[in-house]
mmCIF file of C-alpha atoms in Angstrom:
data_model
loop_
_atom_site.group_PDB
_atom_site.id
_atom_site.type_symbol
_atom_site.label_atom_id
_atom_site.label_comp_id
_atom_site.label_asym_id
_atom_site.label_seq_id
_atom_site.Cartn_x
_atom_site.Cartn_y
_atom_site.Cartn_z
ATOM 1 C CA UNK E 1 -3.977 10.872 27.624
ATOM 2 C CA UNK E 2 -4.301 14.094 25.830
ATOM 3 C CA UNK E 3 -2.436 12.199 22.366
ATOM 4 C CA UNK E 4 -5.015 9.854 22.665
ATOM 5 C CA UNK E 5 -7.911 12.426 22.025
ATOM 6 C CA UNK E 6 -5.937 14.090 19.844
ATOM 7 C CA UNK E 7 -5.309 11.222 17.280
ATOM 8 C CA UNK E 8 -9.155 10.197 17.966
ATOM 9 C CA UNK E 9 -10.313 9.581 14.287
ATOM 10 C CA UNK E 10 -14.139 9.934 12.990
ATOM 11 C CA UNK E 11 -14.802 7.584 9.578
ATOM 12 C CA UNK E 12 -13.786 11.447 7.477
ATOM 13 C CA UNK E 13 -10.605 11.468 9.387
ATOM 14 C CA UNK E 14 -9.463 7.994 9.073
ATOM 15 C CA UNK E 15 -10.580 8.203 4.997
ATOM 16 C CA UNK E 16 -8.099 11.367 5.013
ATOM 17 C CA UNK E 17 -5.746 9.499 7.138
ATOM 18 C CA UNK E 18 -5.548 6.285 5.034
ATOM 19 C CA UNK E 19 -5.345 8.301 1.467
ATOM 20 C CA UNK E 20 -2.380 10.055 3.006
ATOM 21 C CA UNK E 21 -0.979 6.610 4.140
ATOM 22 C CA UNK E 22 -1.197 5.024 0.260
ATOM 23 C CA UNK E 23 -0.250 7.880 -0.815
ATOM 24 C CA UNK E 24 3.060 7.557 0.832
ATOM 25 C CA UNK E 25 3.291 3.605 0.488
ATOM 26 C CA UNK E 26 2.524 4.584 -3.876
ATOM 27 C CA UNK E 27 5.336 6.869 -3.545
ATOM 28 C CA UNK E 28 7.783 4.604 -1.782
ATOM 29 C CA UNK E 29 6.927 1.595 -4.072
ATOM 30 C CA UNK E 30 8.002 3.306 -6.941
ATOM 31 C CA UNK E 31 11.098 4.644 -5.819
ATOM 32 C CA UNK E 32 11.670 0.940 -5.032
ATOM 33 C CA UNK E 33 10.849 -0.020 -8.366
ATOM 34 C CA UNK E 34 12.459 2.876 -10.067
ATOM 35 C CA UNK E 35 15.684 1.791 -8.048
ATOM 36 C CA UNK E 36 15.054 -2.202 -9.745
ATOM 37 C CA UNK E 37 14.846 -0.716 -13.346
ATOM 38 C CA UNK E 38 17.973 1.199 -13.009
ATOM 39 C CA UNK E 39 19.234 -1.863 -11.312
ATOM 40 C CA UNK E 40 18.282 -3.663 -14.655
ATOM 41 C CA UNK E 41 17.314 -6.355 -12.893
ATOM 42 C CA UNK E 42 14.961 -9.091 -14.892
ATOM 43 C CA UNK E 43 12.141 -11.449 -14.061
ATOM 44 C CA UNK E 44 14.483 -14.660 -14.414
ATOM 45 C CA UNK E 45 15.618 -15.229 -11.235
ATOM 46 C CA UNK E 46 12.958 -16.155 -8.424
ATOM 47 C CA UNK E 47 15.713 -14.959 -5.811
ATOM 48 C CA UNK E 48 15.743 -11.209 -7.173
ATOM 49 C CA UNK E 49 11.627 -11.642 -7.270
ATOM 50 C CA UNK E 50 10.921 -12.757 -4.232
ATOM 51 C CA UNK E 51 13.805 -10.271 -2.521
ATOM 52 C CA UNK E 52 11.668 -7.509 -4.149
ATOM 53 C CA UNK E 53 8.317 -8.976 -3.037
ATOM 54 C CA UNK E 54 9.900 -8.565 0.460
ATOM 55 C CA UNK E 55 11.369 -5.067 0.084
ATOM 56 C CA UNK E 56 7.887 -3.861 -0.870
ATOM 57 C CA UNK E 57 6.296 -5.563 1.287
ATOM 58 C CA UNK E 58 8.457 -4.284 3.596
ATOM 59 C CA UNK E 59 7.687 -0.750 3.097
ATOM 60 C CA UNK E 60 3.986 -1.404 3.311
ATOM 61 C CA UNK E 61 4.474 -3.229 6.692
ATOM 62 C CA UNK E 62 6.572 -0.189 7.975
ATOM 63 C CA UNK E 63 3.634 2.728 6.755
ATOM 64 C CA UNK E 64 1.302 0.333 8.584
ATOM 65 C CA UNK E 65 3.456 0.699 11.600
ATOM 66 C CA UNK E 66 2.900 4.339 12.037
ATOM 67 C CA UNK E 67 -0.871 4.312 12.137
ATOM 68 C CA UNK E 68 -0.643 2.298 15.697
ATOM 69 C CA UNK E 69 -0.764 5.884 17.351
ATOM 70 C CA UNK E 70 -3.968 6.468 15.845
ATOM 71 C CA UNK E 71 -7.758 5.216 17.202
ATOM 72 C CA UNK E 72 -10.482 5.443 15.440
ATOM 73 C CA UNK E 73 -14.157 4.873 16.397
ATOM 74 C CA UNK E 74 -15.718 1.603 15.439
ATOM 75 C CA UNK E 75 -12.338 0.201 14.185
ATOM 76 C CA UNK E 76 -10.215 -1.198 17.860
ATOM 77 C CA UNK E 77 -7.148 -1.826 15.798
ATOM 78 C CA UNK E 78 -6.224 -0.226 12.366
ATOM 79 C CA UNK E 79 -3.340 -2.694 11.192
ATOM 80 C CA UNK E 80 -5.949 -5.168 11.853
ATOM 81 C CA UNK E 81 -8.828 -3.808 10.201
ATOM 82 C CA UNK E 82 -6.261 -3.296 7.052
ATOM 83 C CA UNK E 83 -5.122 -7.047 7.390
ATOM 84 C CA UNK E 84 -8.733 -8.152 7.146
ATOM 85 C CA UNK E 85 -9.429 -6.117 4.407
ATOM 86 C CA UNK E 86 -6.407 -7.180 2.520
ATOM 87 C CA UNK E 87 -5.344 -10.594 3.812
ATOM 88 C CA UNK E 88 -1.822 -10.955 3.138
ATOM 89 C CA UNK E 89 -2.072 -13.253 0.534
ATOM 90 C CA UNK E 90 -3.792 -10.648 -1.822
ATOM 91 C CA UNK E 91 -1.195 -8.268 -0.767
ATOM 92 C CA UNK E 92 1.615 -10.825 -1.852
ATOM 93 C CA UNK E 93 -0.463 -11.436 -5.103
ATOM 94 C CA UNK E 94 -1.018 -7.278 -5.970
ATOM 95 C CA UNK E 95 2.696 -6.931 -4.840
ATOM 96 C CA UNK E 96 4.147 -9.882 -7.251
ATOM 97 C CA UNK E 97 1.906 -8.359 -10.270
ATOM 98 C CA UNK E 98 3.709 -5.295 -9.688
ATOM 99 C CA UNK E 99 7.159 -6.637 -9.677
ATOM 100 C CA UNK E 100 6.430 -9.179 -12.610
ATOM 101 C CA UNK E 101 5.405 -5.624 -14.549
ATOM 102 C CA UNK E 102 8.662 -4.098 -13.453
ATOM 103 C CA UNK E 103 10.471 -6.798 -14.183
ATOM 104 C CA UNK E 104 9.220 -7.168 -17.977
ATOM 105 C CA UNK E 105 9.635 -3.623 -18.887
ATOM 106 C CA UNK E 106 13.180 -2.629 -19.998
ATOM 107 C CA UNK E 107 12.148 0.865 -20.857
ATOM 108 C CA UNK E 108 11.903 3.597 -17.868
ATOM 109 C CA UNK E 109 9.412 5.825 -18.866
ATOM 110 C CA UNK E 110 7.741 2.465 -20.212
ATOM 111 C CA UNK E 111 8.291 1.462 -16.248
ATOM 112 C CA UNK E 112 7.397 4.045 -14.435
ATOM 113 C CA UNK E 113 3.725 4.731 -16.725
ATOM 114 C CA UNK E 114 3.185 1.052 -16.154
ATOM 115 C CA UNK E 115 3.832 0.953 -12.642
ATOM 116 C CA UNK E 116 2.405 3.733 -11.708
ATOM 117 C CA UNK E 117 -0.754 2.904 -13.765
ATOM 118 C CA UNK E 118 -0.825 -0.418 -11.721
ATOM 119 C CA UNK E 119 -0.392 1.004 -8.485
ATOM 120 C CA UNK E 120 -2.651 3.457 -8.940
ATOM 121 C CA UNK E 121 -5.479 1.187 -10.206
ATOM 122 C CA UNK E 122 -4.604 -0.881 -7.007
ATOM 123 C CA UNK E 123 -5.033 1.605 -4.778
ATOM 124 C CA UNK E 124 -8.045 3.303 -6.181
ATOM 125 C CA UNK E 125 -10.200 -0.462 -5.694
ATOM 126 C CA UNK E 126 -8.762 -0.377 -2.056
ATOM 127 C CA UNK E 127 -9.977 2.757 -1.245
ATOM 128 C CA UNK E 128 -13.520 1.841 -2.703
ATOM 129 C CA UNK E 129 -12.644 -1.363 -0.598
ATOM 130 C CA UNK E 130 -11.967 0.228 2.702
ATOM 131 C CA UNK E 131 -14.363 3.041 2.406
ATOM 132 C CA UNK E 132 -17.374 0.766 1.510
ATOM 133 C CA UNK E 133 -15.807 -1.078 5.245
ATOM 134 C CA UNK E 134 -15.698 2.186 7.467
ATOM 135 C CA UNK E 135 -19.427 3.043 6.115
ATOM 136 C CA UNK E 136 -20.261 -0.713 7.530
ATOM 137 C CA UNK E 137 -17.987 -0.540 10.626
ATOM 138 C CA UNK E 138 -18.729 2.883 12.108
#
């Protein structure tokens, strides 16, 4: 009982919590990607695309994982909430666009400023997404 108060989240502490989750997620992706550039890898084959799709998705699925121990007031289930506010489908769309822009660059530092730019552009409309939720939720 006494984890359960202690990961007992107000709408501050689940904004801190979930910028600390993408922030991890933005930094996994791109070692992902990094690893498919040095990989050489191209956008021709669906098979390499949509094993990529999966790998990232993959990593988001498994960050999502360790917010379960966490409760937060208004919000009964957190992987939920985040499903509803971005419905697999849009996360297979975002996480495609990324890989397509991966997959089209053939210089790194070209890669990694691109990716990075993407991801971070992503993530900044989530945020704005998810905070403009929690304000409505709790």
């Amino acid at each position: 009982m006494h984890s359960l108060i202690s990961n007992r989240l107000d709408r501050e502490g689940f904004r801190t919590l979930f910028e600390l989750h993408s922030q991890s997620v933005k930094a996994k992706l791109i070692e992902l990607f990094e690893e498919v550039q040095k990989q050489g890898k191209r956008a021709d084959s669906t098979a390499d695309i949509d094993s990529i799709v999966a790998e990232a998705k993959k990593i988001i699925h498994k960050a999502r994982a360790k917010l379960d121990i966490f409760y937060v007031e208004g919000i009964p289930d957190i992987n939920e909430f985040l499903e509803s506010n971005l419905p697999a489908e849009k996360l297979d769309t975002l996480i495609r666009e990324a890989v397509r822009i991966v997959l089209s660059s053939g210089d790194s530092e070209e890669l990694r400023r691109r990716t990075i730019q993407y991801i971070k552009q992503t993530q900044i409309g989530l945020l704005k997404e998810i905070n403009t939720r929690i304000i409505e939720v709790i």
